[in-house]
PDB file of C-alpha atoms in Angstrom:
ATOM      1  CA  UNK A   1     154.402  20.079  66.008  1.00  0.00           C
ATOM      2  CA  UNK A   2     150.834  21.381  65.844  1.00  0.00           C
ATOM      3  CA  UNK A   3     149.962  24.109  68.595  1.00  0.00           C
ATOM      4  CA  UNK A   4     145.966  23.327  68.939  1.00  0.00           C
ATOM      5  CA  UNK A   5     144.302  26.216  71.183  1.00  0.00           C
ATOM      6  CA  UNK A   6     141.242  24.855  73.659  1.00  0.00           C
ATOM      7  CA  UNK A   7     138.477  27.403  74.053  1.00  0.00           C
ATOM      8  CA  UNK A   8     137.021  27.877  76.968  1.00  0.00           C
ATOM      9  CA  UNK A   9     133.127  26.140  76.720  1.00  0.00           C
ATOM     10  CA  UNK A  10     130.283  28.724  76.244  1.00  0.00           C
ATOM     11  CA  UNK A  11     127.759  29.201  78.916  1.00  0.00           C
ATOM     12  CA  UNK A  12     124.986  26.945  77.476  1.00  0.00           C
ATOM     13  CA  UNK A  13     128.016  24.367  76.916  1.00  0.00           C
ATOM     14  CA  UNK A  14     129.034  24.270  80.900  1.00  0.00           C
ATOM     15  CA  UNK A  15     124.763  24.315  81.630  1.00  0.00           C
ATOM     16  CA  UNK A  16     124.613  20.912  79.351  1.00  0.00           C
ATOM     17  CA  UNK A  17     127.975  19.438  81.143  1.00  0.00           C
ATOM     18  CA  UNK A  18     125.929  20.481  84.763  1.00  0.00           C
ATOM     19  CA  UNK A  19     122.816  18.648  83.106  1.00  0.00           C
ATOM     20  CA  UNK A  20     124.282  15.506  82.333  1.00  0.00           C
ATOM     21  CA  UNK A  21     126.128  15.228  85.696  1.00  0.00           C
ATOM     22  CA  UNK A  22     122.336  15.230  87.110  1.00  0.00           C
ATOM     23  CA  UNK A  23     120.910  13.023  84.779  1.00  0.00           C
ATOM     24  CA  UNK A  24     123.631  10.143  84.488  1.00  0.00           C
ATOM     25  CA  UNK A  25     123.437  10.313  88.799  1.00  0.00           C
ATOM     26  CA  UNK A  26     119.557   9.818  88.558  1.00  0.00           C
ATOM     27  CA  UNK A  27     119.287  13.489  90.511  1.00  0.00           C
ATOM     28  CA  UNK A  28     116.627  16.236  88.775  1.00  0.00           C
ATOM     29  CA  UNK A  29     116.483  20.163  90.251  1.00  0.00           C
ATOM     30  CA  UNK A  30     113.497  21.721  91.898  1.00  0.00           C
ATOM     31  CA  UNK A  31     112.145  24.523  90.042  1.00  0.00           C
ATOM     32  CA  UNK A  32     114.554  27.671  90.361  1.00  0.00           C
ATOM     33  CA  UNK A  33     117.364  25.859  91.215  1.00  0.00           C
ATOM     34  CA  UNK A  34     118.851  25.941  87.450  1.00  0.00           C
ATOM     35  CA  UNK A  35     118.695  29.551  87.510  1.00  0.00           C
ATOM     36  CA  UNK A  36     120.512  29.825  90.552  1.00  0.00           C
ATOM     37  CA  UNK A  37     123.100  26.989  89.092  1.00  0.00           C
ATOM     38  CA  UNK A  38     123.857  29.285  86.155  1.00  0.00           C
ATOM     39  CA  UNK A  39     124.672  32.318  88.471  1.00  0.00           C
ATOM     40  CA  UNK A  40     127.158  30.464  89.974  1.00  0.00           C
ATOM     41  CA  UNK A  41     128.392  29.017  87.252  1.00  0.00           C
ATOM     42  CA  UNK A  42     128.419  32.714  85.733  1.00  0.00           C
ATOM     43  CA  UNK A  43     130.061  34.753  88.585  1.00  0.00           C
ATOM     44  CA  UNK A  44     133.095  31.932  88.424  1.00  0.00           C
ATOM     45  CA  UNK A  45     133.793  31.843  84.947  1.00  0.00           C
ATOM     46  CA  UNK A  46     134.758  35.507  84.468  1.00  0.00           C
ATOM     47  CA  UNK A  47     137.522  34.387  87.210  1.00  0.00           C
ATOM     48  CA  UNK A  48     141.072  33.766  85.408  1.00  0.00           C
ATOM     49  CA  UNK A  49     141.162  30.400  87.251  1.00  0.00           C
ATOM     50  CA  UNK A  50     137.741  29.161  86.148  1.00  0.00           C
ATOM     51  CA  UNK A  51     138.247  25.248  85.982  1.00  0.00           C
ATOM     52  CA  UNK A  52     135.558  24.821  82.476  1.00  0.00           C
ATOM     53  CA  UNK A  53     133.956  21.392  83.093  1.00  0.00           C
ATOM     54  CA  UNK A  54     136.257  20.600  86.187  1.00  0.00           C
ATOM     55  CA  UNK A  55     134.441  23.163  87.974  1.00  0.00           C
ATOM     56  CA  UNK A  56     130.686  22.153  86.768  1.00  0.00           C
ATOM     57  CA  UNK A  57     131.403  18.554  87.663  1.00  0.00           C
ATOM     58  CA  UNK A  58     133.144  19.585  91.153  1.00  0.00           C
ATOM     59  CA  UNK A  59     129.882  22.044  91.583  1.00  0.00           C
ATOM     60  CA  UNK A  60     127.629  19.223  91.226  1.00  0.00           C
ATOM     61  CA  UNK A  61     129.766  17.057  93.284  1.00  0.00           C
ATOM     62  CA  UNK A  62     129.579  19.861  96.399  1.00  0.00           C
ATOM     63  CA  UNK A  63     125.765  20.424  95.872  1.00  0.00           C
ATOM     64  CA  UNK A  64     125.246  16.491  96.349  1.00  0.00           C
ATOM     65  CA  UNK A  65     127.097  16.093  99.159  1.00  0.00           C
ATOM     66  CA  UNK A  66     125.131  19.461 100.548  1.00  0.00           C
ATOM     67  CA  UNK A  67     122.134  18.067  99.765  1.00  0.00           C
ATOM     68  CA  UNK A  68     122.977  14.793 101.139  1.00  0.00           C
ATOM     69  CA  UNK A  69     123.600  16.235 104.491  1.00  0.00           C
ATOM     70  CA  UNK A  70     120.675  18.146 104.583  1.00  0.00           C
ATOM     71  CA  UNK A  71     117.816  16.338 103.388  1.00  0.00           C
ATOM     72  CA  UNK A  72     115.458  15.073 105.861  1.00  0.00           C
ATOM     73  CA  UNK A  73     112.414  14.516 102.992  1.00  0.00           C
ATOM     74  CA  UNK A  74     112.680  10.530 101.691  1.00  0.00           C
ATOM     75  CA  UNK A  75     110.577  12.594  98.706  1.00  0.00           C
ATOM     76  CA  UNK A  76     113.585  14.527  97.670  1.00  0.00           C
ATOM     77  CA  UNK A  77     116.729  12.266  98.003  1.00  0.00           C
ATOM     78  CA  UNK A  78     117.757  12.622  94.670  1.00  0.00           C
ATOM     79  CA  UNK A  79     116.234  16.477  93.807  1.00  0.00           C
ATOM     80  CA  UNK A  80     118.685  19.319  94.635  1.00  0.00           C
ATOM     81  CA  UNK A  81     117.123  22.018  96.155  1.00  0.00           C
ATOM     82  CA  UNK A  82     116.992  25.590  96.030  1.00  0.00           C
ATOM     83  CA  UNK A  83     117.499  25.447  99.648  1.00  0.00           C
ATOM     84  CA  UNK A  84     120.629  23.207  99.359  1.00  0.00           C
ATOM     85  CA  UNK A  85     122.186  26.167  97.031  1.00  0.00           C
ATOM     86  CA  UNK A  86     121.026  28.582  99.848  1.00  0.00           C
ATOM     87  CA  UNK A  87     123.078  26.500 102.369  1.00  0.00           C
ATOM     88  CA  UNK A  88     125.742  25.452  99.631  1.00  0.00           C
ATOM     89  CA  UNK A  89     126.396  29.459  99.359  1.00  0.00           C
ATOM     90  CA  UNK A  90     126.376  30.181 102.874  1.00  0.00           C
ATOM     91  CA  UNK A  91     129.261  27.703 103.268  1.00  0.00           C
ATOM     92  CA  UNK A  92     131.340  28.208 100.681  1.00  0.00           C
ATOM     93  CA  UNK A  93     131.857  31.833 101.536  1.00  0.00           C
ATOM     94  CA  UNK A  94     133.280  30.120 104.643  1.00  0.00           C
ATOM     95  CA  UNK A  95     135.933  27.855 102.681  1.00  0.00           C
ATOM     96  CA  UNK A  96     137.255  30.504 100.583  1.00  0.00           C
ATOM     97  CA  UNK A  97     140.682  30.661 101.917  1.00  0.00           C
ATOM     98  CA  UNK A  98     142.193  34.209 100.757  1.00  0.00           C
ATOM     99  CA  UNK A  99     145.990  35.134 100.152  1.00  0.00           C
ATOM    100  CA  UNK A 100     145.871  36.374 104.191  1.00  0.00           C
ATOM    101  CA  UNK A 101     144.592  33.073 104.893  1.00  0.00           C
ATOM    102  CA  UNK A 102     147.761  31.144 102.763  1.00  0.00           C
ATOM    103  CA  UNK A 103     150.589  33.525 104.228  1.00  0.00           C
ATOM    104  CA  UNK A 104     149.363  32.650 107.755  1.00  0.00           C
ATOM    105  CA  UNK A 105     150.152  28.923 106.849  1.00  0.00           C
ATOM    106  CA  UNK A 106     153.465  30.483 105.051  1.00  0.00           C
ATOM    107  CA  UNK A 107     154.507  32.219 108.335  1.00  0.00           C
ATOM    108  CA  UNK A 108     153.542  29.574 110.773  1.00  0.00           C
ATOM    109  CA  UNK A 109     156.812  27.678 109.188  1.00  0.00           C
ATOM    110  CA  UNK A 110     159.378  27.245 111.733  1.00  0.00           C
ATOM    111  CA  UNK A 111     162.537  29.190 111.099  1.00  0.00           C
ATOM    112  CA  UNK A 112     162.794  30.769 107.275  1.00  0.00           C
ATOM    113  CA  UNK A 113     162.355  34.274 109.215  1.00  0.00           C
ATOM    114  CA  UNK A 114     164.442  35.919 105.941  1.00  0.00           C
ATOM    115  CA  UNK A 115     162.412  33.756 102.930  1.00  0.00           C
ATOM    116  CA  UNK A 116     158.835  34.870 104.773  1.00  0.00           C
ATOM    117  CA  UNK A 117     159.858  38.367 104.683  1.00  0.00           C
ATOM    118  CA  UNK A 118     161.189  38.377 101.617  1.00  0.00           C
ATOM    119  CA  UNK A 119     157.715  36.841 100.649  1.00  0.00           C
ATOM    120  CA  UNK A 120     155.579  39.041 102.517  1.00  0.00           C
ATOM    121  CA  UNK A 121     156.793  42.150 100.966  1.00  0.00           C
ATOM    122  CA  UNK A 122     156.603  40.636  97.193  1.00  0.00           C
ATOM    123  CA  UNK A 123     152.722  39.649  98.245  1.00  0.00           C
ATOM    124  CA  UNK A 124     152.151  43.707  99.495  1.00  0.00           C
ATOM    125  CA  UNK A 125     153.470  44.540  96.134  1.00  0.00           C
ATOM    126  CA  UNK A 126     151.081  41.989  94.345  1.00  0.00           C
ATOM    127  CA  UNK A 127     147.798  43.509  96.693  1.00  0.00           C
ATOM    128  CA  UNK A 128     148.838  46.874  95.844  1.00  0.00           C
ATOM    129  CA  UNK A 129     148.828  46.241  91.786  1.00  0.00           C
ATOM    130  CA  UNK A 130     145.693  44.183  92.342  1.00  0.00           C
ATOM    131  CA  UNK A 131     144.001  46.978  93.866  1.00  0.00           C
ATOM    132  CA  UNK A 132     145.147  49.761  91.225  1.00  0.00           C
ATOM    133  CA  UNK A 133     143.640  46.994  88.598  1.00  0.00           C
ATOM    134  CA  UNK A 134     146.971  46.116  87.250  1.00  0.00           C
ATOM    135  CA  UNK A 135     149.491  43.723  86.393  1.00  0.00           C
ATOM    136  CA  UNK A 136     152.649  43.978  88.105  1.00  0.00           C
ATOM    137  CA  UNK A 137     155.609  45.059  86.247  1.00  0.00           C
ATOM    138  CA  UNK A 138     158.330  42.976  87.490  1.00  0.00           C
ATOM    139  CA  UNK A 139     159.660  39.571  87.119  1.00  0.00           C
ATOM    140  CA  UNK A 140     158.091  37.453  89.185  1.00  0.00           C
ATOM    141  CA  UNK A 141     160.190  34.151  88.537  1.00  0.00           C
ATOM    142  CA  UNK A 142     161.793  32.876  91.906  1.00  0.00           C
ATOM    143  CA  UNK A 143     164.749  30.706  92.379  1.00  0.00           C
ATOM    144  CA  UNK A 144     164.771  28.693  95.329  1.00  0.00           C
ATOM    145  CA  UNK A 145     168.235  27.376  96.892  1.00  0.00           C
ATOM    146  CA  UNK A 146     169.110  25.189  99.413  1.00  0.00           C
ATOM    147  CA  UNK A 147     170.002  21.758 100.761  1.00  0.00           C
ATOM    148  CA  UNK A 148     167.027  19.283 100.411  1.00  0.00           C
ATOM    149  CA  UNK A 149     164.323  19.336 103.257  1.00  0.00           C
ATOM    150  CA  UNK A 150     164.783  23.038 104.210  1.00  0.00           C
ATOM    151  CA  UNK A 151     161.043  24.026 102.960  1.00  0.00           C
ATOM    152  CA  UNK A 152     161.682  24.461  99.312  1.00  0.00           C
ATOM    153  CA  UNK A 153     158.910  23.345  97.950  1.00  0.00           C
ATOM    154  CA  UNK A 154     156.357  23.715 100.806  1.00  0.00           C
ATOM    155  CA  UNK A 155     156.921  27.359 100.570  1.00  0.00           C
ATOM    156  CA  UNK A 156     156.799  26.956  96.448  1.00  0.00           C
ATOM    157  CA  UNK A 157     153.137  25.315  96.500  1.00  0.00           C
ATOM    158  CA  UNK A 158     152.334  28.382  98.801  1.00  0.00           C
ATOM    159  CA  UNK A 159     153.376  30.668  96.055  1.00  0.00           C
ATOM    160  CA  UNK A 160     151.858  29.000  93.420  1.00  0.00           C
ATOM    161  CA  UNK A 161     148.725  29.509  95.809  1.00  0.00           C
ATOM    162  CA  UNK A 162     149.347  32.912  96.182  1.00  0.00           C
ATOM    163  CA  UNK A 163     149.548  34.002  92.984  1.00  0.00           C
ATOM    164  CA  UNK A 164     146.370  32.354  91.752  1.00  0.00           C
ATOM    165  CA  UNK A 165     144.329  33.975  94.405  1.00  0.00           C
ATOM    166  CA  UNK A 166     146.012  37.153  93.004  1.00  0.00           C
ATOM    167  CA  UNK A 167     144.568  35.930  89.826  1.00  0.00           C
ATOM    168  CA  UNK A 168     147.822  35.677  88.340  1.00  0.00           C
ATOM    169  CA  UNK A 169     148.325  32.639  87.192  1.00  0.00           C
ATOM    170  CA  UNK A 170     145.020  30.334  85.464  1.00  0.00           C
ATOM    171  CA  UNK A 171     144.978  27.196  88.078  1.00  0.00           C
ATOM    172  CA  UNK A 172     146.739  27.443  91.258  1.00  0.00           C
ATOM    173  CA  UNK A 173     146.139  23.807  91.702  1.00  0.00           C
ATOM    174  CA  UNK A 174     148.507  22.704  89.089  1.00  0.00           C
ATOM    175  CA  UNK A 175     151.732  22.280  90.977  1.00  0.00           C
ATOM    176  CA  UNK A 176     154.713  20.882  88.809  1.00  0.00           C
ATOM    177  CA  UNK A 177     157.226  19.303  90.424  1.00  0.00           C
ATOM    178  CA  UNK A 178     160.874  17.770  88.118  1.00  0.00           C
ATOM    179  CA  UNK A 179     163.506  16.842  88.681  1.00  0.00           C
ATOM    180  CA  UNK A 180     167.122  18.467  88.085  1.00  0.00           C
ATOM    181  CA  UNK A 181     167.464  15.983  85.116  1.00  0.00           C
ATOM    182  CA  UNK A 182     164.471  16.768  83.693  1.00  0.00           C
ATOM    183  CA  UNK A 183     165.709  20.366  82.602  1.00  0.00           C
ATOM    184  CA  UNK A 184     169.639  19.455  82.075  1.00  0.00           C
ATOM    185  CA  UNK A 185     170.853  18.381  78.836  1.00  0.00           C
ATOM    186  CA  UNK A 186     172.018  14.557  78.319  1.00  0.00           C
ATOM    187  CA  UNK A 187     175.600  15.602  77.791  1.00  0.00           C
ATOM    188  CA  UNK A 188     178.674  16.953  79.910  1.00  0.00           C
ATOM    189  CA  UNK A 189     179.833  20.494  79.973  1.00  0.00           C
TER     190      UNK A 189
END
């Protein structure tokens, strides 16, 4: 089959996606604010698990429902403000969960006292490389075993969180769950 590569949009490309998000919701943006837009939109994209047109649409998305809880003017319900991205950045810094922030969930597991060590260490590894400004240089494909229910794939989404905060994988969102059959041949033996 074809292989067909998707670039990622240009900066003026991700500005018109942003645009027509206000314009098809009616909104317009107070002078300054579409400077301010493309900052943002600017600082995320050089991150390796910048969303494209996902993240504009989920930008405009957050900035509305900032704007909706802060506006007191009936003059400017539908104009986002430059002081809506003031308070808009102000928060956000606040939601930004970090890799301390996921291993606290990972360790407040009951039990798995072996699996979270084993997981803490590989993370101090990961922070370490990160910090040098380089990749790590060793496999970092996991097998997890175990009867069913025993935290398997809790502790797997963690991971996958994990490694896209180390910026190692593209989209840490983009869990994958199959199934045993999905992956073993139709055939005995």
């Amino acid at each position: 089959g074809y292989e067909i590569e998707f670039p990622d949009f240009s900066k003026a490309e991700l500005m018109q996606i942003f645009y027509d998000e206000v314009n098809g919701n009616q909104f317009t943006l107070e002078d300054g604010v579409n400077a301010k837009i493309e900052k943002i939109v600017m600082k995320n994209k050089i991150g390796r698990n910048f969303g494209n047109a996902r993240f504009v649409k989920n930008l405009f998305d957050r900035l509305v429902m900032t704007h909706a809880a802060n506006c007191t003017d009936d003059n400017l319900l539908k104009v986002i403000t430059n002081h809506d991205i003031e308070i808009f950045e102000a928060t956000k810094k606040d939601r930004e969960r970090g890799i301390d922030d996921i291993l606290g969930d990972l360790n407040s597991l009951i039990g798995l006292a072996k699996v979270k060590d084993t997981i803490n260490g590989f993370v101090s590894v990961i922070e370490l490389n990160r910090k040098l400004g380089r990749m790590p240089d060793f496999n970092m494909h996991m097998i997890f075993k175990g009867n069913a229910g025993t935290g398997k794939t809790t502790v797997a989404r963690l991971i996958g969180k994990i490694y896209g905060k180390a910026g190692l994988i593209k989209n840490p969102d983009v869990f994958v769950e199959i199934r045993r059959e999905s992956l073993v041949a139709g055939y005995m033996g």
